[in-house]
């Protein structure tokens, strides 16, 4: 506030000096008309602007980059808000992804289809939703995670920062063989941008690709890996960058049922979207179908990419 007051007084002093000069010039020339010359009027406009330049003033952009007034600022990301995740999936699509819901009474089915919103601090920066339905043959869970990445470094665009975050997710979720150059593409640890963004962008403790990264093939409990062509991999036709992870996991709780989790993550500009779709069989002999789960997860991801593009 002291700096702002000083700057305001300094600008006012410059305006007064300019006015004095303008009056003297007008007297010498015997000019008629407006008291203020064009330069003086411009300085008054600058003063008016300076009076509202306090960073704490109403209307300040919460996504403003650090040091943006000192030089060229990298462009902001395309997206300033996020979709509402629980309302981003149609009821017919949810019916296909959660077939067990159709077996329930209407009130229970409607409750399941509404989804459970994830708890986040700022829904314009991070939002999520999850659904779960158990049927006679299998139970299914679906979760969505939307993250809008903001770079606080004036030299780094929101898109570039989002790509760095996405690469880390991809490296954590996929085996080295799926992305031969992924390790070398990972941003250096402890970079300035990492430190700036620790406060918001890299929280991965909710749904997302990191959910599947903790489930390596070594923990598959003897369950079969996807067949050739259905392995965890990079996807070329989804958003600006995308990958798919397919992991067989133990059902847990002493159950010997087969369970498989398919995660599809993609980046569109400065937003990262993660779809996690899981099926757990109702018997020890039935094995969740990788191809079916992947097709459904990718189809939903494509639909979400289209919604963000609208």
PDB file of C-alpha atoms in Angstrom:
ATOM      1  CA  UNK A   1       0.000   0.000   0.000  1.00  0.00           C
ATOM      2  CA  UNK A   2       2.897   2.401   0.769  1.00  0.00           C
ATOM      3  CA  UNK A   3       4.414   1.669  -2.643  1.00  0.00           C
ATOM      4  CA  UNK A   4       1.065   2.296  -4.306  1.00  0.00           C
ATOM      5  CA  UNK A   5       0.602   5.608  -2.443  1.00  0.00           C
ATOM      6  CA  UNK A   6       4.123   6.687  -3.392  1.00  0.00           C
ATOM      7  CA  UNK A   7       3.563   5.795  -7.041  1.00  0.00           C
ATOM      8  CA  UNK A   8       0.292   7.714  -7.047  1.00  0.00           C
ATOM      9  CA  UNK A   9       1.926  10.839  -5.531  1.00  0.00           C
ATOM     10  CA  UNK A  10       4.785  10.559  -8.012  1.00  0.00           C
ATOM     11  CA  UNK A  11       2.393  10.376 -10.967  1.00  0.00           C
ATOM     12  CA  UNK A  12       0.369  13.294  -9.590  1.00  0.00           C
ATOM     13  CA  UNK A  13       3.536  15.374  -9.344  1.00  0.00           C
ATOM     14  CA  UNK A  14       4.378  14.551 -12.965  1.00  0.00           C
ATOM     15  CA  UNK A  15       0.881  15.573 -14.040  1.00  0.00           C
ATOM     16  CA  UNK A  16       1.087  18.887 -12.215  1.00  0.00           C
ATOM     17  CA  UNK A  17       4.447  19.615 -13.832  1.00  0.00           C
ATOM     18  CA  UNK A  18       3.031  18.777 -17.248  1.00  0.00           C
ATOM     19  CA  UNK A  19       0.025  21.032 -16.643  1.00  0.00           C
ATOM     20  CA  UNK A  20       2.285  23.893 -15.625  1.00  0.00           C
ATOM     21  CA  UNK A  21       4.348  23.470 -18.776  1.00  0.00           C
ATOM     22  CA  UNK A  22       1.218  23.319 -20.909  1.00  0.00           C
ATOM     23  CA  UNK A  23      -0.153  26.537 -19.389  1.00  0.00           C
ATOM     24  CA  UNK A  24       3.114  28.354 -19.957  1.00  0.00           C
ATOM     25  CA  UNK A  25       3.233  27.221 -23.585  1.00  0.00           C
ATOM     26  CA  UNK A  26      -0.401  28.250 -24.072  1.00  0.00           C
ATOM     27  CA  UNK A  27       0.302  31.727 -22.636  1.00  0.00           C
ATOM     28  CA  UNK A  28       3.291  32.207 -24.933  1.00  0.00           C
ATOM     29  CA  UNK A  29       1.388  31.125 -28.000  1.00  0.00           C
ATOM     30  CA  UNK A  30      -1.782  32.952 -27.019  1.00  0.00           C
ATOM     31  CA  UNK A  31      -3.581  29.790 -27.817  1.00  0.00           C
ATOM     32  CA  UNK A  32      -7.271  29.348 -27.164  1.00  0.00           C
ATOM     33  CA  UNK A  33      -9.190  26.185 -26.320  1.00  0.00           C
ATOM     34  CA  UNK A  34      -8.726  23.336 -23.937  1.00  0.00           C
ATOM     35  CA  UNK A  35      -6.563  23.858 -20.885  1.00  0.00           C
ATOM     36  CA  UNK A  36      -4.860  20.494 -21.261  1.00  0.00           C
ATOM     37  CA  UNK A  37      -2.544  19.500 -24.044  1.00  0.00           C
ATOM     38  CA  UNK A  38      -2.802  15.951 -25.385  1.00  0.00           C
ATOM     39  CA  UNK A  39       0.308  14.738 -23.473  1.00  0.00           C
ATOM     40  CA  UNK A  40      -1.046  16.176 -20.236  1.00  0.00           C
ATOM     41  CA  UNK A  41      -4.408  14.504 -20.738  1.00  0.00           C
ATOM     42  CA  UNK A  42      -2.614  11.234 -21.351  1.00  0.00           C
ATOM     43  CA  UNK A  43      -0.750  11.628 -18.071  1.00  0.00           C
ATOM     44  CA  UNK A  44      -4.013  12.226 -16.235  1.00  0.00           C
ATOM     45  CA  UNK A  45      -5.367   9.023 -17.697  1.00  0.00           C
ATOM     46  CA  UNK A  46      -2.242   7.250 -16.476  1.00  0.00           C
ATOM     47  CA  UNK A  47      -2.819   8.669 -13.010  1.00  0.00           C
ATOM     48  CA  UNK A  48      -6.378   7.367 -12.994  1.00  0.00           C
ATOM     49  CA  UNK A  49      -5.095   3.938 -13.985  1.00  0.00           C
ATOM     50  CA  UNK A  50      -2.402   4.030 -11.314  1.00  0.00           C
ATOM     51  CA  UNK A  51      -4.978   4.694  -8.616  1.00  0.00           C
ATOM     52  CA  UNK A  52      -6.588   1.318  -9.294  1.00  0.00           C
ATOM     53  CA  UNK A  53      -3.415  -0.710  -9.780  1.00  0.00           C
ATOM     54  CA  UNK A  54      -3.278  -2.064  -6.243  1.00  0.00           C
ATOM     55  CA  UNK A  55      -2.779  -5.882  -6.535  1.00  0.00           C
ATOM     56  CA  UNK A  56      -5.397  -6.334  -3.833  1.00  0.00           C
ATOM     57  CA  UNK A  57      -8.044  -4.325  -5.668  1.00  0.00           C
ATOM     58  CA  UNK A  58     -11.303  -5.950  -6.761  1.00  0.00           C
ATOM     59  CA  UNK A  59     -11.164  -7.653 -10.129  1.00  0.00           C
ATOM     60  CA  UNK A  60      -7.523  -8.740  -9.859  1.00  0.00           C
ATOM     61  CA  UNK A  61      -6.858 -11.855 -11.935  1.00  0.00           C
ATOM     62  CA  UNK A  62      -6.126 -14.736  -9.544  1.00  0.00           C
ATOM     63  CA  UNK A  63      -4.179 -16.472 -12.314  1.00  0.00           C
ATOM     64  CA  UNK A  64      -1.760 -13.544 -12.796  1.00  0.00           C
ATOM     65  CA  UNK A  65       1.806 -14.626 -13.437  1.00  0.00           C
ATOM     66  CA  UNK A  66       4.695 -13.683 -11.174  1.00  0.00           C
ATOM     67  CA  UNK A  67       6.766 -10.866 -12.618  1.00  0.00           C
ATOM     68  CA  UNK A  68       4.399 -10.263 -15.514  1.00  0.00           C
ATOM     69  CA  UNK A  69       4.901  -6.483 -15.363  1.00  0.00           C
ATOM     70  CA  UNK A  70       8.655  -6.739 -15.922  1.00  0.00           C
ATOM     71  CA  UNK A  71       8.671  -8.029 -19.501  1.00  0.00           C
ATOM     72  CA  UNK A  72       7.039 -10.226 -22.082  1.00  0.00           C
ATOM     73  CA  UNK A  73       4.429 -12.554 -20.569  1.00  0.00           C
ATOM     74  CA  UNK A  74       3.786 -16.046 -21.910  1.00  0.00           C
ATOM     75  CA  UNK A  75       0.207 -16.505 -23.160  1.00  0.00           C
ATOM     76  CA  UNK A  76      -2.447 -17.821 -20.766  1.00  0.00           C
ATOM     77  CA  UNK A  77      -4.164 -21.148 -21.312  1.00  0.00           C
ATOM     78  CA  UNK A  78      -7.320 -21.530 -23.329  1.00  0.00           C
ATOM     79  CA  UNK A  79      -9.482 -22.506 -20.366  1.00  0.00           C
ATOM     80  CA  UNK A  80     -10.276 -20.309 -17.356  1.00  0.00           C
ATOM     81  CA  UNK A  81     -12.902 -22.638 -15.830  1.00  0.00           C
ATOM     82  CA  UNK A  82     -13.731 -26.357 -15.776  1.00  0.00           C
ATOM     83  CA  UNK A  83     -16.756 -28.409 -16.723  1.00  0.00           C
ATOM     84  CA  UNK A  84     -18.953 -29.632 -13.882  1.00  0.00           C
ATOM     85  CA  UNK A  85     -17.802 -33.298 -13.844  1.00  0.00           C
ATOM     86  CA  UNK A  86     -20.898 -34.972 -12.384  1.00  0.00           C
ATOM     87  CA  UNK A  87     -23.011 -33.377 -15.105  1.00  0.00           C
ATOM     88  CA  UNK A  88     -20.567 -33.998 -17.945  1.00  0.00           C
ATOM     89  CA  UNK A  89     -21.593 -37.627 -18.559  1.00  0.00           C
ATOM     90  CA  UNK A  90     -25.025 -38.362 -20.011  1.00  0.00           C
ATOM     91  CA  UNK A  91     -27.402 -40.750 -18.252  1.00  0.00           C
ATOM     92  CA  UNK A  92     -27.441 -43.132 -21.226  1.00  0.00           C
ATOM     93  CA  UNK A  93     -23.643 -43.307 -21.181  1.00  0.00           C
ATOM     94  CA  UNK A  94     -23.627 -43.917 -17.435  1.00  0.00           C
ATOM     95  CA  UNK A  95     -26.144 -46.705 -17.966  1.00  0.00           C
ATOM     96  CA  UNK A  96     -23.717 -48.429 -20.343  1.00  0.00           C
ATOM     97  CA  UNK A  97     -20.731 -47.948 -18.058  1.00  0.00           C
ATOM     98  CA  UNK A  98     -22.608 -48.990 -14.892  1.00  0.00           C
ATOM     99  CA  UNK A  99     -24.908 -51.832 -15.979  1.00  0.00           C
ATOM    100  CA  UNK A 100     -25.527 -52.885 -12.379  1.00  0.00           C
ATOM    101  CA  UNK A 101     -27.492 -49.677 -11.780  1.00  0.00           C
ATOM    102  CA  UNK A 102     -30.317 -50.975 -13.980  1.00  0.00           C
ATOM    103  CA  UNK A 103     -30.948 -53.768 -11.468  1.00  0.00           C
ATOM    104  CA  UNK A 104     -31.666 -51.349  -8.623  1.00  0.00           C
ATOM    105  CA  UNK A 105     -34.900 -49.647  -7.527  1.00  0.00           C
ATOM    106  CA  UNK A 106     -35.478 -46.314  -9.277  1.00  0.00           C
ATOM    107  CA  UNK A 107     -34.561 -44.094  -6.318  1.00  0.00           C
ATOM    108  CA  UNK A 108     -31.271 -45.936  -5.752  1.00  0.00           C
ATOM    109  CA  UNK A 109     -30.481 -45.916  -9.466  1.00  0.00           C
ATOM    110  CA  UNK A 110     -31.023 -42.148  -9.707  1.00  0.00           C
ATOM    111  CA  UNK A 111     -28.809 -41.571  -6.681  1.00  0.00           C
ATOM    112  CA  UNK A 112     -25.994 -43.598  -8.240  1.00  0.00           C
ATOM    113  CA  UNK A 113     -26.291 -41.844 -11.608  1.00  0.00           C
ATOM    114  CA  UNK A 114     -26.022 -38.405  -9.962  1.00  0.00           C
ATOM    115  CA  UNK A 115     -22.480 -39.275  -8.892  1.00  0.00           C
ATOM    116  CA  UNK A 116     -20.426 -38.207  -5.897  1.00  0.00           C
ATOM    117  CA  UNK A 117     -18.506 -34.912  -6.351  1.00  0.00           C
ATOM    118  CA  UNK A 118     -14.876 -34.912  -5.293  1.00  0.00           C
ATOM    119  CA  UNK A 119     -13.941 -32.539  -2.484  1.00  0.00           C
ATOM    120  CA  UNK A 120     -11.641 -29.804  -3.827  1.00  0.00           C
ATOM    121  CA  UNK A 121     -10.578 -26.325  -2.687  1.00  0.00           C
ATOM    122  CA  UNK A 122     -11.307 -24.562  -5.984  1.00  0.00           C
ATOM    123  CA  UNK A 123     -13.592 -26.128  -8.586  1.00  0.00           C
ATOM    124  CA  UNK A 124     -12.202 -23.793 -11.256  1.00  0.00           C
ATOM    125  CA  UNK A 125      -8.801 -25.413 -10.752  1.00  0.00           C
ATOM    126  CA  UNK A 126      -9.656 -29.016  -9.828  1.00  0.00           C
ATOM    127  CA  UNK A 127     -12.905 -30.951  -9.939  1.00  0.00           C
ATOM    128  CA  UNK A 128     -13.940 -34.589  -9.982  1.00  0.00           C
ATOM    129  CA  UNK A 129     -16.800 -37.033  -9.672  1.00  0.00           C
ATOM    130  CA  UNK A 130     -17.211 -40.769  -9.081  1.00  0.00           C
ATOM    131  CA  UNK A 131     -19.889 -43.400  -9.613  1.00  0.00           C
ATOM    132  CA  UNK A 132     -20.192 -47.027  -8.442  1.00  0.00           C
ATOM    133  CA  UNK A 133     -22.750 -49.717  -9.151  1.00  0.00           C
ATOM    134  CA  UNK A 134     -22.686 -53.397  -8.211  1.00  0.00           C
ATOM    135  CA  UNK A 135     -24.587 -55.968 -10.246  1.00  0.00           C
ATOM    136  CA  UNK A 136     -25.062 -59.709 -10.103  1.00  0.00           C
ATOM    137  CA  UNK A 137     -22.257 -60.401 -12.571  1.00  0.00           C
ATOM    138  CA  UNK A 138     -19.810 -57.590 -11.794  1.00  0.00           C
ATOM    139  CA  UNK A 139     -19.367 -54.237 -10.115  1.00  0.00           C
ATOM    140  CA  UNK A 140     -18.125 -51.127 -11.920  1.00  0.00           C
ATOM    141  CA  UNK A 141     -16.642 -47.853 -10.745  1.00  0.00           C
ATOM    142  CA  UNK A 142     -16.024 -44.726 -12.789  1.00  0.00           C
ATOM    143  CA  UNK A 143     -14.180 -41.595 -11.747  1.00  0.00           C
ATOM    144  CA  UNK A 144     -13.344 -38.342 -13.513  1.00  0.00           C
ATOM    145  CA  UNK A 145     -10.638 -35.858 -12.595  1.00  0.00           C
ATOM    146  CA  UNK A 146     -10.396 -32.410 -14.249  1.00  0.00           C
ATOM    147  CA  UNK A 147      -7.323 -30.266 -13.553  1.00  0.00           C
ATOM    148  CA  UNK A 148      -6.772 -26.770 -14.932  1.00  0.00           C
ATOM    149  CA  UNK A 149      -3.070 -25.970 -14.812  1.00  0.00           C
ATOM    150  CA  UNK A 150      -1.836 -22.415 -14.313  1.00  0.00           C
ATOM    151  CA  UNK A 151       1.787 -21.341 -14.646  1.00  0.00           C
ATOM    152  CA  UNK A 152       2.804 -18.600 -12.231  1.00  0.00           C
ATOM    153  CA  UNK A 153       6.048 -18.072 -14.129  1.00  0.00           C
ATOM    154  CA  UNK A 154       5.709 -15.181 -16.590  1.00  0.00           C
ATOM    155  CA  UNK A 155       8.144 -16.897 -18.972  1.00  0.00           C
ATOM    156  CA  UNK A 156       6.231 -20.214 -19.067  1.00  0.00           C
ATOM    157  CA  UNK A 157       2.815 -20.511 -20.700  1.00  0.00           C
ATOM    158  CA  UNK A 158      -0.030 -22.376 -19.029  1.00  0.00           C
ATOM    159  CA  UNK A 159       0.042 -24.879 -21.904  1.00  0.00           C
ATOM    160  CA  UNK A 160       3.744 -25.614 -21.429  1.00  0.00           C
ATOM    161  CA  UNK A 161       3.273 -26.012 -17.703  1.00  0.00           C
ATOM    162  CA  UNK A 162       0.322 -28.356 -18.300  1.00  0.00           C
ATOM    163  CA  UNK A 163       2.481 -30.432 -20.646  1.00  0.00           C
ATOM    164  CA  UNK A 164       5.144 -30.773 -17.937  1.00  0.00           C
ATOM    165  CA  UNK A 165       2.528 -31.958 -15.429  1.00  0.00           C
ATOM    166  CA  UNK A 166       1.075 -34.353 -18.000  1.00  0.00           C
ATOM    167  CA  UNK A 167       4.480 -35.865 -18.850  1.00  0.00           C
ATOM    168  CA  UNK A 168       5.072 -36.653 -15.181  1.00  0.00           C
ATOM    169  CA  UNK A 169       1.704 -38.409 -14.981  1.00  0.00           C
ATOM    170  CA  UNK A 170       2.472 -40.362 -18.132  1.00  0.00           C
ATOM    171  CA  UNK A 171       5.905 -41.435 -16.933  1.00  0.00           C
ATOM    172  CA  UNK A 172       4.438 -42.565 -13.608  1.00  0.00           C
ATOM    173  CA  UNK A 173       1.593 -44.532 -15.214  1.00  0.00           C
ATOM    174  CA  UNK A 174       3.286 -46.268 -18.160  1.00  0.00           C
ATOM    175  CA  UNK A 175       6.130 -48.764 -18.263  1.00  0.00           C
ATOM    176  CA  UNK A 176       9.380 -47.586 -19.846  1.00  0.00           C
ATOM    177  CA  UNK A 177       8.747 -49.810 -22.850  1.00  0.00           C
ATOM    178  CA  UNK A 178       5.521 -47.949 -23.661  1.00  0.00           C
ATOM    179  CA  UNK A 179       7.280 -44.576 -23.980  1.00  0.00           C
ATOM    180  CA  UNK A 180      10.971 -45.144 -24.813  1.00  0.00           C
ATOM    181  CA  UNK A 181      11.922 -41.477 -24.395  1.00  0.00           C
ATOM    182  CA  UNK A 182       9.614 -40.675 -21.506  1.00  0.00           C
ATOM    183  CA  UNK A 183      12.277 -40.589 -18.815  1.00  0.00           C
ATOM    184  CA  UNK A 184      14.397 -38.086 -20.731  1.00  0.00           C
ATOM    185  CA  UNK A 185      11.288 -35.976 -21.374  1.00  0.00           C
ATOM    186  CA  UNK A 186      10.466 -35.654 -17.708  1.00  0.00           C
ATOM    187  CA  UNK A 187      10.937 -32.089 -16.398  1.00  0.00           C
ATOM    188  CA  UNK A 188      13.977 -31.679 -14.102  1.00  0.00           C
ATOM    189  CA  UNK A 189      13.260 -32.112 -10.427  1.00  0.00           C
ATOM    190  CA  UNK A 190      13.169 -28.982  -8.321  1.00  0.00           C
ATOM    191  CA  UNK A 191      12.808 -26.531 -11.209  1.00  0.00           C
ATOM    192  CA  UNK A 192      11.687 -22.986 -10.451  1.00  0.00           C
ATOM    193  CA  UNK A 193       8.305 -23.640 -12.003  1.00  0.00           C
ATOM    194  CA  UNK A 194       7.857 -26.745  -9.864  1.00  0.00           C
ATOM    195  CA  UNK A 195       8.478 -24.677  -6.747  1.00  0.00           C
ATOM    196  CA  UNK A 196       6.092 -21.955  -7.873  1.00  0.00           C
ATOM    197  CA  UNK A 197       3.342 -24.413  -8.636  1.00  0.00           C
ATOM    198  CA  UNK A 198       3.642 -26.678  -5.593  1.00  0.00           C
ATOM    199  CA  UNK A 199       0.792 -24.695  -4.059  1.00  0.00           C
ATOM    200  CA  UNK A 200      -1.853 -25.937  -6.491  1.00  0.00           C
ATOM    201  CA  UNK A 201      -1.142 -27.684  -9.770  1.00  0.00           C
ATOM    202  CA  UNK A 202       0.556 -30.899  -8.765  1.00  0.00           C
ATOM    203  CA  UNK A 203      -1.882 -32.210  -6.178  1.00  0.00           C
ATOM    204  CA  UNK A 204      -2.352 -35.808  -7.274  1.00  0.00           C
ATOM    205  CA  UNK A 205      -3.936 -37.237  -4.161  1.00  0.00           C
ATOM    206  CA  UNK A 206      -7.404 -37.550  -5.740  1.00  0.00           C
ATOM    207  CA  UNK A 207      -8.592 -39.443  -8.819  1.00  0.00           C
ATOM    208  CA  UNK A 208      -6.351 -39.477 -11.853  1.00  0.00           C
ATOM    209  CA  UNK A 209      -3.564 -41.198 -13.623  1.00  0.00           C
ATOM    210  CA  UNK A 210      -1.572 -41.451 -10.393  1.00  0.00           C
ATOM    211  CA  UNK A 211      -4.324 -43.726  -9.086  1.00  0.00           C
ATOM    212  CA  UNK A 212      -3.245 -46.332 -11.604  1.00  0.00           C
ATOM    213  CA  UNK A 213       0.486 -45.623 -11.309  1.00  0.00           C
ATOM    214  CA  UNK A 214       0.577 -47.344  -7.916  1.00  0.00           C
ATOM    215  CA  UNK A 215      -0.720 -50.530  -9.509  1.00  0.00           C
ATOM    216  CA  UNK A 216       2.199 -52.120 -11.321  1.00  0.00           C
ATOM    217  CA  UNK A 217       2.187 -55.420 -13.136  1.00  0.00           C
ATOM    218  CA  UNK A 218       4.135 -56.972 -10.288  1.00  0.00           C
ATOM    219  CA  UNK A 219       1.046 -56.559  -8.088  1.00  0.00           C
ATOM    220  CA  UNK A 220      -1.336 -58.227 -10.500  1.00  0.00           C
ATOM    221  CA  UNK A 221      -1.769 -61.258  -8.308  1.00  0.00           C
ATOM    222  CA  UNK A 222      -1.293 -63.631 -11.239  1.00  0.00           C
ATOM    223  CA  UNK A 223      -3.983 -62.013 -13.348  1.00  0.00           C
ATOM    224  CA  UNK A 224      -3.386 -61.834 -17.078  1.00  0.00           C
ATOM    225  CA  UNK A 225      -1.927 -58.781 -18.773  1.00  0.00           C
ATOM    226  CA  UNK A 226      -3.779 -57.254 -21.760  1.00  0.00           C
ATOM    227  CA  UNK A 227      -3.323 -59.041 -25.072  1.00  0.00           C
ATOM    228  CA  UNK A 228      -1.062 -57.637 -27.767  1.00  0.00           C
ATOM    229  CA  UNK A 229      -2.309 -54.301 -29.049  1.00  0.00           C
ATOM    230  CA  UNK A 230      -4.178 -53.574 -25.815  1.00  0.00           C
ATOM    231  CA  UNK A 231      -1.191 -52.861 -23.594  1.00  0.00           C
ATOM    232  CA  UNK A 232      -0.730 -49.603 -21.696  1.00  0.00           C
ATOM    233  CA  UNK A 233       0.340 -47.079 -24.325  1.00  0.00           C
ATOM    234  CA  UNK A 234       0.438 -43.552 -25.679  1.00  0.00           C
ATOM    235  CA  UNK A 235      -2.656 -42.516 -27.660  1.00  0.00           C
ATOM    236  CA  UNK A 236      -2.314 -40.434 -30.812  1.00  0.00           C
ATOM    237  CA  UNK A 237      -5.871 -39.323 -31.535  1.00  0.00           C
ATOM    238  CA  UNK A 238      -7.063 -37.719 -28.314  1.00  0.00           C
ATOM    239  CA  UNK A 239      -6.520 -34.097 -27.281  1.00  0.00           C
ATOM    240  CA  UNK A 240      -3.046 -32.566 -27.482  1.00  0.00           C
ATOM    241  CA  UNK A 241      -1.495 -35.585 -25.743  1.00  0.00           C
ATOM    242  CA  UNK A 242      -2.951 -38.759 -24.244  1.00  0.00           C
ATOM    243  CA  UNK A 243      -2.168 -42.183 -22.818  1.00  0.00           C
ATOM    244  CA  UNK A 244      -4.001 -45.310 -21.690  1.00  0.00           C
ATOM    245  CA  UNK A 245      -3.092 -47.538 -18.762  1.00  0.00           C
ATOM    246  CA  UNK A 246      -4.577 -51.037 -18.384  1.00  0.00           C
ATOM    247  CA  UNK A 247      -3.731 -52.741 -15.110  1.00  0.00           C
ATOM    248  CA  UNK A 248      -5.026 -56.001 -13.571  1.00  0.00           C
ATOM    249  CA  UNK A 249      -5.156 -55.568  -9.809  1.00  0.00           C
ATOM    250  CA  UNK A 250      -5.980 -57.702  -6.787  1.00  0.00           C
ATOM    251  CA  UNK A 251      -9.560 -57.248  -5.663  1.00  0.00           C
ATOM    252  CA  UNK A 252      -8.448 -56.817  -2.052  1.00  0.00           C
ATOM    253  CA  UNK A 253     -10.247 -57.692   1.156  1.00  0.00           C
ATOM    254  CA  UNK A 254      -9.363 -61.355   0.771  1.00  0.00           C
ATOM    255  CA  UNK A 255     -11.440 -61.671  -2.394  1.00  0.00           C
ATOM    256  CA  UNK A 256     -10.122 -63.797  -5.261  1.00  0.00           C
ATOM    257  CA  UNK A 257     -12.320 -62.058  -7.838  1.00  0.00           C
ATOM    258  CA  UNK A 258     -10.683 -60.643 -10.940  1.00  0.00           C
ATOM    259  CA  UNK A 259     -10.427 -56.864 -11.234  1.00  0.00           C
ATOM    260  CA  UNK A 260      -9.104 -54.603 -13.984  1.00  0.00           C
ATOM    261  CA  UNK A 261      -8.581 -50.835 -14.046  1.00  0.00           C
ATOM    262  CA  UNK A 262      -8.339 -48.818 -17.255  1.00  0.00           C
ATOM    263  CA  UNK A 263      -7.223 -45.191 -17.064  1.00  0.00           C
ATOM    264  CA  UNK A 264      -7.319 -42.764 -19.987  1.00  0.00           C
ATOM    265  CA  UNK A 265      -5.707 -39.352 -19.494  1.00  0.00           C
ATOM    266  CA  UNK A 266      -5.459 -36.544 -22.001  1.00  0.00           C
ATOM    267  CA  UNK A 267      -4.420 -32.912 -22.139  1.00  0.00           C
ATOM    268  CA  UNK A 268      -6.285 -30.221 -24.038  1.00  0.00           C
ATOM    269  CA  UNK A 269      -4.495 -26.882 -23.805  1.00  0.00           C
ATOM    270  CA  UNK A 270      -4.048 -26.205 -20.070  1.00  0.00           C
ATOM    271  CA  UNK A 271      -6.582 -28.793 -18.833  1.00  0.00           C
ATOM    272  CA  UNK A 272      -5.766 -32.412 -17.957  1.00  0.00           C
ATOM    273  CA  UNK A 273      -8.647 -34.906 -17.891  1.00  0.00           C
ATOM    274  CA  UNK A 274      -8.393 -38.393 -16.414  1.00  0.00           C
ATOM    275  CA  UNK A 275     -10.987 -41.159 -16.777  1.00  0.00           C
ATOM    276  CA  UNK A 276     -10.585 -44.199 -14.496  1.00  0.00           C
ATOM    277  CA  UNK A 277     -12.877 -47.162 -15.205  1.00  0.00           C
ATOM    278  CA  UNK A 278     -12.767 -50.368 -13.146  1.00  0.00           C
ATOM    279  CA  UNK A 279     -14.598 -53.682 -13.374  1.00  0.00           C
ATOM    280  CA  UNK A 280     -14.526 -56.350 -10.700  1.00  0.00           C
ATOM    281  CA  UNK A 281     -15.993 -59.717 -11.623  1.00  0.00           C
ATOM    282  CA  UNK A 282     -18.518 -61.382  -9.406  1.00  0.00           C
ATOM    283  CA  UNK A 283     -16.737 -64.742  -9.658  1.00  0.00           C
ATOM    284  CA  UNK A 284     -13.178 -66.038  -9.648  1.00  0.00           C
ATOM    285  CA  UNK A 285     -13.476 -67.471 -13.146  1.00  0.00           C
ATOM    286  CA  UNK A 286     -14.796 -64.469 -15.064  1.00  0.00           C
ATOM    287  CA  UNK A 287     -12.049 -62.153 -16.324  1.00  0.00           C
ATOM    288  CA  UNK A 288     -12.842 -58.497 -17.132  1.00  0.00           C
ATOM    289  CA  UNK A 289     -12.477 -57.867 -20.864  1.00  0.00           C
ATOM    290  CA  UNK A 290      -9.641 -55.421 -21.573  1.00  0.00           C
ATOM    291  CA  UNK A 291     -10.910 -54.497 -25.015  1.00  0.00           C
ATOM    292  CA  UNK A 292     -14.419 -53.686 -23.809  1.00  0.00           C
ATOM    293  CA  UNK A 293     -13.198 -51.621 -20.856  1.00  0.00           C
ATOM    294  CA  UNK A 294     -10.708 -49.732 -23.016  1.00  0.00           C
ATOM    295  CA  UNK A 295     -13.287 -49.014 -25.717  1.00  0.00           C
ATOM    296  CA  UNK A 296     -15.738 -47.605 -23.178  1.00  0.00           C
ATOM    297  CA  UNK A 297     -13.109 -45.515 -21.367  1.00  0.00           C
ATOM    298  CA  UNK A 298     -11.724 -44.107 -24.623  1.00  0.00           C
ATOM    299  CA  UNK A 299     -15.197 -43.346 -25.933  1.00  0.00           C
ATOM    300  CA  UNK A 300     -16.003 -41.355 -22.794  1.00  0.00           C
ATOM    301  CA  UNK A 301     -12.665 -39.531 -22.999  1.00  0.00           C
ATOM    302  CA  UNK A 302     -13.343 -38.582 -26.630  1.00  0.00           C
ATOM    303  CA  UNK A 303     -16.756 -37.250 -25.630  1.00  0.00           C
ATOM    304  CA  UNK A 304     -15.239 -35.135 -22.833  1.00  0.00           C
ATOM    305  CA  UNK A 305     -12.588 -33.777 -25.198  1.00  0.00           C
ATOM    306  CA  UNK A 306     -15.388 -32.647 -27.473  1.00  0.00           C
ATOM    307  CA  UNK A 307     -17.181 -30.909 -24.587  1.00  0.00           C
ATOM    308  CA  UNK A 308     -14.064 -28.965 -23.674  1.00  0.00           C
ATOM    309  CA  UNK A 309     -13.595 -27.940 -27.310  1.00  0.00           C
ATOM    310  CA  UNK A 310     -17.092 -26.451 -27.607  1.00  0.00           C
TER     311      UNK A 310
END
